[in-house]
């Protein structure tokens, strides 16, 4: 009889390599991407925060949870390194997809192994790949982080009246760009109803906002351009 693996599925899915060890301080979970409908495994809170911010980016098309390993020279021999994710981004010109291999680390971890990660970046570049390390400094940069958290909090349409969502959809259907103030004036929705309905449409990819501008009643809202 084959052995039964009692390790939770999310732990197995988030392991970097078959030899990865679990620790008592590891934080595992699933992140549901409201636009791509993916269930993405993560380990550690910082990885979850990265997924929240990246999912809010309208240029992100998909994630790969098991990208191809990279090679790096440790000074005496070559070693394999498994990036945490590969992020598929809409590139330029339109229709091109850029793939970025990603690692997520706290700043002190990156500083401790900087030489290793610089060698990984060079090896990736030599193979026409892009490898990028994200730390809490990039992930939690404002106002992107607060905007992404707002979008994530309103991603579930079950918490928003369907009439409000329909009113936003109808108003946005023939406008390339508008603001919350304009939406409120035209539909009769008050701010407390229009705000979550708009962010829900952003979360599912029908509208988009500029993450680098604090989202308020005057911030521009656009219909999402199809990639």
Short mmCIF file of C-alpha atoms in Angstrom, two decimals:
data_model
loop_
_atom_site.label_atom_id
_atom_site.label_comp_id
_atom_site.label_asym_id
_atom_site.label_seq_id
_atom_site.Cartn_x
_atom_site.Cartn_y
_atom_site.Cartn_z
CA UNK A 1 0.00 0.00 0.00
CA UNK A 2 1.51 3.40 -0.94
CA UNK A 3 2.29 5.76 1.93
CA UNK A 4 -0.25 8.47 2.74
CA UNK A 5 1.08 12.00 2.62
CA UNK A 6 -0.62 13.87 5.45
CA UNK A 7 1.15 17.15 4.71
CA UNK A 8 -1.53 19.76 3.85
CA UNK A 9 -1.92 20.26 0.10
CA UNK A 10 -1.06 23.96 0.32
CA UNK A 11 2.27 23.08 1.96
CA UNK A 12 3.12 20.61 -0.79
CA UNK A 13 2.11 23.12 -3.49
CA UNK A 14 4.20 25.92 -1.96
CA UNK A 15 7.39 23.88 -1.50
CA UNK A 16 10.28 25.22 -3.51
CA UNK A 17 11.97 21.85 -4.05
CA UNK A 18 11.21 18.26 -2.99
CA UNK A 19 13.82 18.73 -0.25
CA UNK A 20 12.16 21.85 1.19
CA UNK A 21 11.64 21.62 4.93
CA UNK A 22 8.66 22.95 6.82
CA UNK A 23 9.22 25.06 9.91
CA UNK A 24 6.98 26.10 12.77
CA UNK A 25 7.22 29.72 11.67
CA UNK A 26 6.13 29.08 8.07
CA UNK A 27 2.82 30.66 7.09
CA UNK A 28 1.13 28.78 4.25
CA UNK A 29 -2.03 29.66 2.39
CA UNK A 30 -3.87 30.00 -0.90
CA UNK A 31 -4.39 33.32 -2.67
CA UNK A 32 -7.38 33.51 -5.00
CA UNK A 33 -6.67 35.79 -7.95
CA UNK A 34 -10.06 37.37 -8.75
CA UNK A 35 -9.15 38.20 -12.37
CA UNK A 36 -7.43 35.01 -13.53
CA UNK A 37 -9.39 32.71 -11.15
CA UNK A 38 -6.12 31.04 -10.12
CA UNK A 39 -5.53 29.57 -6.67
CA UNK A 40 -1.91 30.46 -5.99
CA UNK A 41 -0.05 28.83 -3.09
CA UNK A 42 2.18 30.98 -0.94
CA UNK A 43 4.56 30.59 1.98
CA UNK A 44 5.10 33.50 4.36
CA UNK A 45 3.03 36.64 4.85
CA UNK A 46 5.32 38.72 2.62
CA UNK A 47 4.56 36.43 -0.32
CA UNK A 48 0.83 36.92 0.26
CA UNK A 49 1.33 40.71 0.28
CA UNK A 50 3.27 40.43 -2.97
CA UNK A 51 0.41 38.50 -4.59
CA UNK A 52 -2.15 41.08 -3.44
CA UNK A 53 -0.14 43.95 -4.93
CA UNK A 54 0.72 42.11 -8.14
CA UNK A 55 -2.86 40.93 -8.70
CA UNK A 56 -3.99 44.58 -8.63
CA UNK A 57 -1.57 45.46 -11.44
CA UNK A 58 -3.58 45.52 -14.71
CA UNK A 59 -0.47 44.50 -16.69
CA UNK A 60 -0.12 41.18 -14.84
CA UNK A 61 -1.74 38.43 -16.89
CA UNK A 62 -0.92 35.23 -14.98
CA UNK A 63 1.44 33.49 -12.58
CA UNK A 64 3.55 30.35 -12.88
CA UNK A 65 4.15 28.67 -9.54
CA UNK A 66 6.90 26.31 -10.72
CA UNK A 67 9.18 28.22 -13.12
CA UNK A 68 12.27 26.59 -14.55
CA UNK A 69 15.24 26.59 -12.11
CA UNK A 70 18.12 29.03 -12.55
CA UNK A 71 21.83 28.26 -12.22
CA UNK A 72 24.33 30.13 -10.09
CA UNK A 73 28.04 29.70 -9.37
CA UNK A 74 28.69 29.45 -5.63
CA UNK A 75 32.45 29.89 -6.02
CA UNK A 76 33.29 26.24 -6.45
CA UNK A 77 30.40 24.63 -8.34
CA UNK A 78 27.11 25.31 -10.09
CA UNK A 79 23.89 25.08 -8.10
CA UNK A 80 20.22 25.17 -9.09
CA UNK A 81 17.87 27.76 -7.66
CA UNK A 82 14.10 27.59 -7.86
CA UNK A 83 12.46 31.02 -8.26
CA UNK A 84 9.30 31.45 -6.24
CA UNK A 85 7.05 32.55 -9.11
CA UNK A 86 7.19 33.57 -12.74
CA UNK A 87 5.00 36.62 -13.38
CA UNK A 88 3.54 36.96 -16.88
CA UNK A 89 3.19 40.65 -17.76
CA UNK A 90 1.75 42.43 -20.77
CA UNK A 91 4.73 43.80 -22.65
CA UNK A 92 5.30 46.29 -25.41
CA UNK A 93 4.41 46.29 -28.22
CA UNK A 94 0.87 45.19 -27.44
CA UNK A 95 0.43 41.42 -27.59
CA UNK A 96 3.93 40.64 -26.30
CA UNK A 97 4.16 38.86 -22.94
CA UNK A 98 7.16 39.42 -20.67
CA UNK A 99 7.95 36.74 -18.09
CA UNK A 100 9.78 37.73 -14.91
CA UNK A 101 11.17 35.12 -12.50
CA UNK A 102 10.55 36.33 -8.96
CA UNK A 103 11.98 35.84 -5.50
CA UNK A 104 10.39 37.41 -2.41
CA UNK A 105 12.67 38.19 0.52
CA UNK A 106 12.91 40.45 3.52
CA UNK A 107 15.54 43.13 3.10
CA UNK A 108 17.96 41.57 5.58
CA UNK A 109 17.78 38.24 3.71
CA UNK A 110 18.61 39.89 0.41
CA UNK A 111 21.48 41.85 1.98
CA UNK A 112 22.87 38.67 3.55
CA UNK A 113 22.97 36.80 0.21
CA UNK A 114 23.33 39.72 -2.20
CA UNK A 115 26.22 38.14 -4.13
CA UNK A 116 24.20 34.99 -4.71
CA UNK A 117 21.22 36.89 -6.10
CA UNK A 118 23.39 39.11 -8.27
CA UNK A 119 24.92 35.97 -9.80
CA UNK A 120 21.41 34.57 -10.34
CA UNK A 121 20.41 37.76 -12.13
CA UNK A 122 23.46 37.57 -14.39
CA UNK A 123 22.84 33.92 -15.21
CA UNK A 124 19.18 34.65 -16.01
CA UNK A 125 20.18 37.54 -18.29
CA UNK A 126 22.66 35.32 -20.13
CA UNK A 127 19.74 33.01 -20.96
CA UNK A 128 17.40 35.86 -21.97
CA UNK A 129 15.45 35.54 -18.74
CA UNK A 130 14.67 38.23 -16.16
CA UNK A 131 15.10 37.50 -12.45
CA UNK A 132 13.97 40.08 -9.90
CA UNK A 133 14.03 40.10 -6.10
CA UNK A 134 11.18 41.89 -4.31
CA UNK A 135 11.61 42.95 -0.70
CA UNK A 136 9.15 44.59 1.66
CA UNK A 137 10.46 47.95 0.46
CA UNK A 138 9.13 47.40 -3.07
CA UNK A 139 6.07 45.36 -2.09
CA UNK A 140 4.76 47.80 0.52
CA UNK A 141 5.62 51.02 -1.33
CA UNK A 142 2.85 53.60 -1.10
CA UNK A 143 0.36 54.36 -2.48
CA UNK A 144 0.47 51.10 -4.49
CA UNK A 145 0.21 48.90 -1.42
CA UNK A 146 -2.82 50.71 0.08
CA UNK A 147 -4.57 50.79 -3.30
CA UNK A 148 -3.98 47.07 -3.79
CA UNK A 149 -5.31 46.29 -0.31
CA UNK A 150 -8.46 48.31 -1.04
CA UNK A 151 -8.99 46.39 -4.28
CA UNK A 152 -8.44 43.05 -2.58
CA UNK A 153 -10.92 43.88 0.20
CA UNK A 154 -13.67 44.43 -2.38
CA UNK A 155 -12.85 41.58 -4.75
CA UNK A 156 -15.75 39.34 -3.64
CA UNK A 157 -18.91 40.44 -5.42
CA UNK A 158 -21.01 38.55 -2.87
CA UNK A 159 -20.44 41.42 -0.44
CA UNK A 160 -21.67 44.12 -2.84
CA UNK A 161 -25.29 44.62 -4.02
CA UNK A 162 -25.63 43.41 -7.59
CA UNK A 163 -27.66 46.54 -8.44
CA UNK A 164 -24.64 48.70 -7.53
CA UNK A 165 -22.35 46.59 -9.71
CA UNK A 166 -24.82 46.79 -12.59
CA UNK A 167 -25.08 50.59 -12.21
CA UNK A 168 -21.31 50.95 -12.40
CA UNK A 169 -21.10 48.60 -15.39
CA UNK A 170 -23.80 50.51 -17.27
CA UNK A 171 -22.18 53.88 -16.56
CA UNK A 172 -18.71 52.67 -17.59
CA UNK A 173 -19.88 50.88 -20.75
CA UNK A 174 -19.66 53.98 -22.96
CA UNK A 175 -16.91 55.90 -21.16
CA UNK A 176 -13.19 55.34 -21.53
CA UNK A 177 -12.39 57.39 -18.44
CA UNK A 178 -14.32 58.83 -15.47
CA UNK A 179 -14.11 59.57 -11.74
CA UNK A 180 -16.12 58.50 -8.72
CA UNK A 181 -17.57 62.01 -8.49
CA UNK A 182 -18.88 61.74 -12.06
CA UNK A 183 -20.27 58.27 -11.41
CA UNK A 184 -22.06 59.41 -8.24
CA UNK A 185 -23.56 62.46 -9.95
CA UNK A 186 -24.90 60.40 -12.87
CA UNK A 187 -26.16 57.26 -11.10
CA UNK A 188 -27.43 58.53 -7.77
CA UNK A 189 -25.24 56.09 -5.86
CA UNK A 190 -23.64 57.62 -2.80
CA UNK A 191 -19.90 57.35 -2.14
CA UNK A 192 -20.27 54.38 0.24
CA UNK A 193 -22.00 52.36 -2.49
CA UNK A 194 -20.05 53.52 -5.54
CA UNK A 195 -16.61 53.06 -3.95
CA UNK A 196 -16.77 49.28 -3.29
CA UNK A 197 -18.63 48.58 -6.54
CA UNK A 198 -15.94 50.30 -8.61
CA UNK A 199 -13.12 48.52 -6.77
CA UNK A 200 -14.85 45.19 -7.33
CA UNK A 201 -14.88 45.88 -11.09
CA UNK A 202 -11.19 46.76 -10.83
CA UNK A 203 -10.46 43.51 -8.99
CA UNK A 204 -12.07 41.34 -11.67
CA UNK A 205 -10.30 43.24 -14.46
CA UNK A 206 -13.13 45.20 -16.09
CA UNK A 207 -11.89 48.58 -14.86
CA UNK A 208 -8.45 49.82 -13.87
CA UNK A 209 -6.97 52.58 -11.74
CA UNK A 210 -3.50 54.07 -11.49
CA UNK A 211 -1.94 52.32 -8.49
CA UNK A 212 0.57 55.15 -8.11
CA UNK A 213 -2.17 57.68 -7.31
CA UNK A 214 -4.14 57.48 -4.02
CA UNK A 215 -7.64 56.30 -4.94
CA UNK A 216 -10.27 58.90 -4.04
CA UNK A 217 -13.33 60.51 -5.58
CA UNK A 218 -11.25 62.42 -8.13
CA UNK A 219 -8.82 59.69 -9.17
CA UNK A 220 -9.15 58.57 -12.82
CA UNK A 221 -10.89 55.26 -13.51
CA UNK A 222 -10.58 53.62 -16.93
CA UNK A 223 -12.10 50.72 -18.77
CA UNK A 224 -9.42 48.05 -18.83
CA UNK A 225 -7.78 47.72 -22.20
CA UNK A 226 -7.81 44.11 -23.37
CA UNK A 227 -4.40 42.53 -23.81
#
